[in-house]
Short mmCIF file of C-alpha atoms in Angstrom, two decimals:
data_model
loop_
_atom_site.label_atom_id
_atom_site.label_comp_id
_atom_site.label_asym_id
_atom_site.label_seq_id
_atom_site.Cartn_x
_atom_site.Cartn_y
_atom_site.Cartn_z
CA UNK A 1 0.00 0.00 0.00
CA UNK A 2 1.35 3.41 -0.97
CA UNK A 3 2.30 5.77 1.84
CA UNK A 4 -0.06 8.72 2.23
CA UNK A 5 1.37 12.21 2.58
CA UNK A 6 -0.74 15.34 3.04
CA UNK A 7 -0.36 17.97 0.34
CA UNK A 8 -1.76 21.45 -0.19
CA UNK A 9 -3.82 21.28 -3.39
CA UNK A 10 -5.58 24.67 -3.43
CA UNK A 11 -5.27 28.16 -1.94
CA UNK A 12 -7.75 30.99 -1.35
CA UNK A 13 -7.58 34.43 0.26
CA UNK A 14 -9.49 37.55 1.17
CA UNK A 15 -8.58 41.00 2.49
CA UNK A 16 -11.02 43.88 3.16
CA UNK A 17 -11.16 46.86 0.82
CA UNK A 18 -10.28 49.60 3.32
CA UNK A 19 -6.57 50.45 3.32
CA UNK A 20 -5.07 51.94 6.50
CA UNK A 21 -1.81 53.57 5.41
CA UNK A 22 1.03 54.84 7.53
CA UNK A 23 0.06 58.36 6.46
CA UNK A 24 -3.40 57.90 7.94
CA UNK A 25 -1.90 56.52 11.16
CA UNK A 26 0.15 59.71 11.43
CA UNK A 27 -3.13 61.56 11.99
CA UNK A 28 -4.23 59.11 14.70
CA UNK A 29 -1.14 58.61 16.91
CA UNK A 30 2.30 60.11 17.39
CA UNK A 31 4.18 58.24 14.67
CA UNK A 32 5.35 58.67 11.08
CA UNK A 33 5.77 56.66 7.90
CA UNK A 34 9.57 56.49 8.08
CA UNK A 35 9.58 55.26 11.68
CA UNK A 36 7.02 52.51 10.95
CA UNK A 37 8.65 51.42 7.70
CA UNK A 38 12.21 51.20 9.03
CA UNK A 39 11.21 49.26 12.15
CA UNK A 40 8.52 46.95 10.79
CA UNK A 41 8.55 47.02 6.97
CA UNK A 42 4.83 47.83 6.96
CA UNK A 43 3.40 50.50 4.64
CA UNK A 44 -0.30 49.70 4.88
CA UNK A 45 -2.78 47.22 6.28
CA UNK A 46 -6.38 46.21 5.46
CA UNK A 47 -9.21 46.87 7.91
CA UNK A 48 -12.71 45.35 8.04
CA UNK A 49 -14.70 48.48 8.84
CA UNK A 50 -18.16 46.88 9.06
CA UNK A 51 -19.13 46.79 12.73
CA UNK A 52 -21.54 43.89 12.12
CA UNK A 53 -18.93 41.63 10.52
CA UNK A 54 -16.40 39.52 12.41
CA UNK A 55 -13.60 37.10 11.67
CA UNK A 56 -16.11 34.62 10.23
CA UNK A 57 -16.81 37.02 7.36
CA UNK A 58 -13.14 37.06 6.37
CA UNK A 59 -12.90 33.28 6.70
CA UNK A 60 -16.02 32.65 4.62
CA UNK A 61 -14.73 34.89 1.83
CA UNK A 62 -11.32 33.16 1.79
CA UNK A 63 -12.94 29.71 1.77
CA UNK A 64 -15.30 30.68 -1.04
CA UNK A 65 -12.35 31.98 -3.05
CA UNK A 66 -10.59 28.61 -2.68
CA UNK A 67 -13.75 26.64 -3.51
CA UNK A 68 -14.37 28.71 -6.64
CA UNK A 69 -10.77 28.53 -7.89
CA UNK A 70 -10.41 24.80 -7.18
CA UNK A 71 -13.93 24.05 -8.46
CA UNK A 72 -14.73 21.71 -5.58
CA UNK A 73 -18.08 20.79 -4.07
CA UNK A 74 -18.26 22.04 -0.45
CA UNK A 75 -20.14 18.85 0.42
CA UNK A 76 -16.92 16.90 -0.28
CA UNK A 77 -15.03 18.70 2.50
CA UNK A 78 -14.59 16.33 5.45
CA UNK A 79 -13.46 18.77 8.11
CA UNK A 80 -12.56 22.42 8.69
CA UNK A 81 -9.91 23.75 11.04
CA UNK A 82 -10.37 27.42 11.86
CA UNK A 83 -7.08 28.98 12.96
CA UNK A 84 -7.82 32.28 14.69
CA UNK A 85 -6.99 34.43 17.69
CA UNK A 86 -10.10 36.57 17.24
CA UNK A 87 -13.13 34.25 17.12
CA UNK A 88 -16.54 35.85 16.59
CA UNK A 89 -17.55 35.02 20.15
CA UNK A 90 -16.65 32.89 23.13
CA UNK A 91 -17.90 29.27 23.25
CA UNK A 92 -19.75 29.15 19.90
CA UNK A 93 -17.07 27.94 17.48
CA UNK A 94 -16.38 30.28 14.57
CA UNK A 95 -15.26 27.36 12.42
CA UNK A 96 -18.60 25.59 12.84
CA UNK A 97 -20.46 28.68 11.63
CA UNK A 98 -18.09 29.11 8.69
CA UNK A 99 -18.59 25.48 7.65
CA UNK A 100 -22.34 25.91 7.53
CA UNK A 101 -22.18 29.22 5.69
CA UNK A 102 -19.98 27.85 2.89
CA UNK A 103 -22.19 24.78 2.47
CA UNK A 104 -19.72 22.27 3.94
CA UNK A 105 -22.50 20.56 5.84
CA UNK A 106 -20.84 17.15 5.78
CA UNK A 107 -17.77 18.50 7.57
CA UNK A 108 -17.05 18.75 11.27
CA UNK A 109 -15.20 21.86 12.37
CA UNK A 110 -13.45 23.49 15.28
CA UNK A 111 -11.25 26.45 16.19
CA UNK A 112 -7.51 26.29 16.86
CA UNK A 113 -5.83 29.09 18.80
CA UNK A 114 -2.05 29.45 19.11
CA UNK A 115 -1.77 33.21 18.47
CA UNK A 116 0.40 33.97 15.41
CA UNK A 117 1.40 30.29 15.16
CA UNK A 118 -2.22 29.16 14.78
CA UNK A 119 -2.01 28.46 11.05
CA UNK A 120 1.36 26.69 11.37
CA UNK A 121 -0.03 24.44 14.11
CA UNK A 122 -3.12 23.97 11.96
CA UNK A 123 -0.98 22.70 9.08
CA UNK A 124 0.38 19.99 11.35
CA UNK A 125 -3.11 19.04 12.53
CA UNK A 126 -4.68 19.03 9.07
CA UNK A 127 -1.84 16.93 7.67
CA UNK A 128 -2.16 14.40 10.48
CA UNK A 129 -5.87 13.90 9.78
CA UNK A 130 -5.18 13.32 6.08
CA UNK A 131 -2.20 11.02 6.70
CA UNK A 132 -4.38 8.91 9.01
CA UNK A 133 -6.38 7.90 5.96
CA UNK A 134 -9.68 8.83 7.59
CA UNK A 135 -10.23 12.13 5.79
CA UNK A 136 -9.69 13.13 2.15
CA UNK A 137 -10.33 16.87 2.14
CA UNK A 138 -9.37 19.04 5.11
CA UNK A 139 -9.88 22.78 4.78
CA UNK A 140 -7.56 24.89 6.93
CA UNK A 141 -8.51 28.55 7.27
CA UNK A 142 -6.41 31.24 8.94
CA UNK A 143 -8.33 34.43 9.68
CA UNK A 144 -8.19 37.31 12.11
CA UNK A 145 -9.95 40.63 12.55
CA UNK A 146 -7.11 42.15 14.53
CA UNK A 147 -8.66 45.62 14.36
CA UNK A 148 -11.28 44.34 16.83
CA UNK A 149 -8.65 43.97 19.58
CA UNK A 150 -6.23 46.78 18.72
CA UNK A 151 -6.11 49.98 20.75
CA UNK A 152 -5.72 52.73 18.16
CA UNK A 153 -4.32 55.11 20.78
CA UNK A 154 -1.40 52.73 21.42
CA UNK A 155 1.24 53.51 18.82
CA UNK A 156 3.29 50.43 19.80
CA UNK A 157 0.63 47.98 18.57
CA UNK A 158 -1.77 49.80 16.22
CA UNK A 159 0.91 50.18 13.55
CA UNK A 160 1.49 46.43 13.35
CA UNK A 161 -1.81 44.64 12.84
CA UNK A 162 -4.30 44.27 10.01
CA UNK A 163 -7.28 42.12 9.05
CA UNK A 164 -7.24 39.29 6.53
CA UNK A 165 -7.77 35.61 5.82
CA UNK A 166 -6.39 32.76 3.79
CA UNK A 167 -7.30 29.12 3.26
CA UNK A 168 -5.62 25.97 2.00
CA UNK A 169 -6.97 22.53 1.16
CA UNK A 170 -5.05 19.46 2.33
CA UNK A 171 -5.56 16.22 0.40
CA UNK A 172 -3.83 12.81 0.22
CA UNK A 173 -0.77 12.54 -2.01
CA UNK A 174 0.97 9.36 -3.18
CA UNK A 175 4.03 10.94 -4.83
CA UNK A 176 5.79 11.87 -1.61
CA UNK A 177 4.76 15.52 -1.90
CA UNK A 178 3.23 17.64 0.86
CA UNK A 179 4.22 17.93 4.51
CA UNK A 180 7.60 16.27 5.15
CA UNK A 181 8.59 17.31 8.66
CA UNK A 182 7.71 19.68 11.47
CA UNK A 183 9.30 21.19 14.54
CA UNK A 184 6.74 22.84 16.83
CA UNK A 185 7.42 24.28 20.26
CA UNK A 186 5.86 26.43 23.01
CA UNK A 187 6.92 28.09 26.26
CA UNK A 188 4.58 29.56 28.88
CA UNK A 189 7.17 32.16 29.84
CA UNK A 190 5.63 34.29 27.10
CA UNK A 191 2.24 34.61 28.80
CA UNK A 192 3.02 38.02 30.28
CA UNK A 193 4.68 39.56 27.23
CA UNK A 194 1.95 39.30 24.59
CA UNK A 195 -1.66 39.05 25.71
CA UNK A 196 -5.17 40.40 26.07
CA UNK A 197 -5.43 40.58 29.87
CA UNK A 198 -9.20 40.53 30.34
CA UNK A 199 -12.19 38.72 28.88
CA UNK A 200 -11.27 35.18 29.87
CA UNK A 201 -11.96 33.16 33.02
CA UNK A 202 -9.04 34.74 34.90
CA UNK A 203 -10.25 38.32 34.56
CA UNK A 204 -13.88 38.31 33.38
CA UNK A 205 -15.27 41.36 31.60
CA UNK A 206 -16.37 44.22 33.79
CA UNK A 207 -16.92 47.96 33.58
CA UNK A 208 -13.44 48.43 35.00
CA UNK A 209 -11.71 46.14 32.47
CA UNK A 210 -13.35 48.01 29.59
CA UNK A 211 -12.42 51.39 31.05
CA UNK A 212 -8.80 50.25 31.49
CA UNK A 213 -8.61 48.95 27.90
CA UNK A 214 -7.78 45.45 29.13
CA UNK A 215 -9.59 43.86 26.20
CA UNK A 216 -7.00 45.17 23.75
CA UNK A 217 -3.82 43.39 22.75
CA UNK A 218 -0.75 44.39 24.76
CA UNK A 219 2.86 43.42 24.18
CA UNK A 220 6.35 44.01 25.46
CA UNK A 221 7.77 44.67 22.03
CA UNK A 222 11.47 44.30 22.82
CA UNK A 223 11.04 40.99 24.62
CA UNK A 224 8.75 39.54 21.95
CA UNK A 225 11.15 40.65 19.22
CA UNK A 226 14.10 38.98 20.96
CA UNK A 227 12.31 35.66 21.41
CA UNK A 228 10.86 35.74 17.90
CA UNK A 229 14.18 36.37 16.17
CA UNK A 230 15.92 33.59 18.07
CA UNK A 231 13.22 30.93 17.97
CA UNK A 232 12.00 31.35 14.39
CA UNK A 233 15.58 31.20 13.12
CA UNK A 234 16.49 28.26 15.38
CA UNK A 235 13.45 26.24 14.32
CA UNK A 236 14.03 26.88 10.63
CA UNK A 237 17.69 25.99 10.85
CA UNK A 238 16.92 22.79 12.75
CA UNK A 239 14.34 21.64 10.19
CA UNK A 240 16.93 22.06 7.43
CA UNK A 241 19.58 20.14 9.37
CA UNK A 242 17.19 17.35 10.26
CA UNK A 243 16.26 16.84 6.60
CA UNK A 244 19.80 17.25 5.22
CA UNK A 245 18.82 20.37 3.31
CA UNK A 246 21.20 23.18 2.41
CA UNK A 247 20.21 26.73 1.53
CA UNK A 248 20.57 25.69 -2.12
CA UNK A 249 17.91 23.00 -1.63
CA UNK A 250 15.36 25.48 -0.27
CA UNK A 251 13.21 27.01 -2.98
CA UNK A 252 11.16 29.34 -0.77
CA UNK A 253 10.82 30.50 2.82
CA UNK A 254 7.28 31.39 3.90
CA UNK A 255 7.73 33.29 7.17
CA UNK A 256 5.13 34.75 9.51
CA UNK A 257 4.71 38.41 8.59
CA UNK A 258 5.11 40.17 11.95
CA UNK A 259 8.16 42.33 11.38
CA UNK A 260 10.50 42.63 8.40
CA UNK A 261 13.54 42.56 10.70
CA UNK A 262 12.44 39.19 12.13
CA UNK A 263 11.96 37.85 8.60
CA UNK A 264 15.40 39.12 7.57
CA UNK A 265 17.02 37.54 10.63
CA UNK A 266 15.47 34.15 9.87
CA UNK A 267 16.46 34.33 6.20
CA UNK A 268 19.95 35.45 7.20
CA UNK A 269 20.43 32.48 9.50
CA UNK A 270 19.53 30.17 6.63
CA UNK A 271 21.73 32.19 4.24
CA UNK A 272 18.87 32.49 1.77
CA UNK A 273 18.89 34.86 -1.17
CA UNK A 274 16.17 37.54 -0.98
CA UNK A 275 14.51 36.04 -4.05
CA UNK A 276 13.68 32.93 -2.01
CA UNK A 277 12.00 34.82 0.84
CA UNK A 278 8.30 35.49 0.26
CA UNK A 279 7.21 38.77 1.85
CA UNK A 280 4.00 40.81 1.66
CA UNK A 281 4.09 42.49 5.08
CA UNK A 282 4.35 45.92 3.47
CA UNK A 283 0.76 45.59 2.16
CA UNK A 284 -1.05 43.75 4.95
CA UNK A 285 0.89 44.15 8.20
CA UNK A 286 0.53 41.31 10.69
CA UNK A 287 -2.77 39.51 10.08
CA UNK A 288 -1.83 36.89 12.72
CA UNK A 289 -3.44 33.59 11.60
CA UNK A 290 -3.88 34.97 8.10
CA UNK A 291 -0.24 35.73 7.29
CA UNK A 292 1.02 32.37 6.02
CA UNK A 293 -1.91 31.55 3.71
CA UNK A 294 -1.99 35.15 2.41
CA UNK A 295 1.66 34.75 1.42
CA UNK A 296 0.82 31.50 -0.38
CA UNK A 297 -2.06 33.17 -2.21
CA UNK A 298 0.07 36.14 -3.29
CA UNK A 299 2.97 33.98 -4.52
CA UNK A 300 1.10 30.85 -5.67
CA UNK A 301 2.15 31.65 -9.26
CA UNK A 302 5.82 31.26 -8.27
CA UNK A 303 5.47 27.87 -6.60
CA UNK A 304 6.25 24.82 -8.70
CA UNK A 305 5.53 21.13 -8.16
CA UNK A 306 8.33 19.60 -6.08
CA UNK A 307 9.56 22.91 -4.61
CA UNK A 308 11.00 22.68 -1.11
CA UNK A 309 9.10 25.22 0.99
CA UNK A 310 9.99 26.11 4.59
CA UNK A 311 7.32 27.68 6.81
CA UNK A 312 8.18 29.48 10.05
CA UNK A 313 6.12 31.33 12.64
CA UNK A 314 6.23 32.78 16.14
CA UNK A 315 3.31 33.82 18.32
CA UNK A 316 2.10 34.78 21.77
CA UNK A 317 2.20 32.26 24.53
CA UNK A 318 4.94 31.75 23.33
CA UNK A 319 4.35 29.44 20.37
CA UNK A 320 6.64 28.83 17.41
CA UNK A 321 7.97 26.34 14.92
CA UNK A 322 8.89 25.42 11.37
CA UNK A 323 7.42 23.07 8.77
CA UNK A 324 9.05 21.55 5.69
CA UNK A 325 6.63 20.96 2.82
CA UNK A 326 7.07 19.86 -0.79
CA UNK A 327 4.74 21.83 -3.05
CA UNK A 328 2.33 19.59 -4.95
CA UNK A 329 1.17 21.47 -8.04
CA UNK A 330 1.84 24.08 -10.70
CA UNK A 331 -0.73 26.84 -10.97
CA UNK A 332 -2.46 26.77 -14.35
#
């Protein structure tokens, strides 16, 4: 019996129409375009302005884009993993709602939350389900409405985040393509450095938590940057060593789009040429769970069957890791 590997066979994406540029941010907080660009690499980000639309809207749009491009019947989807740090609401799973709205009524669904590493962890999970032989089509969606948790009076965080979503379909492969190896890690030391303090069981919502802006994302930027640079680079380097890959063997690096300097540090450790590093942070900022699939959607035309692709991410918690995947198709 042929060995089953789990390959990405289709990609979809969606970003809102409204563009929040650095120039606009200059009118909102004490910052400027040069400062933001030199420190983060971000020039603009997309924002979902509709107050009555949440992360599910972004996810549905990305999933529908994939379904239309791949020409698949939603009823054939076996399961949906919804990677997000900004679910529509507590308890009621966003992924379950998305599944119903896109017509994937034969699928079971759930949410996966690992901050900015959510999609990377989701790749591991989706691949495992496919490799088990039990499921043929697993839809992995990464989506976040980060504007819903950003304090736009805090210049340290509001310049970083944007809204967006991407989706990939994992299916069985018998040519040895798809996910080859993974190195995933976490460390609870990061709990205090990147968080939303209130709204959970530890500090339930109250008039005081709202007044103190404790429902907005907060981070110790210098500490997070230090951990991210070290761990993303370490994980990527280890995955290459473990699979006997050199920088010449790597066709593309797909890094989490949090900060251009973190991306550059990871690429530098691997001694990769800039042409092999896929970057779109300048247009979207950090869309958290949406960054990796948005990169795939933007650069799908460059990816060729058999390409060695290295994924890397770092997120709050802390969570991080790297995945080695062989691309499974050429875009028509």
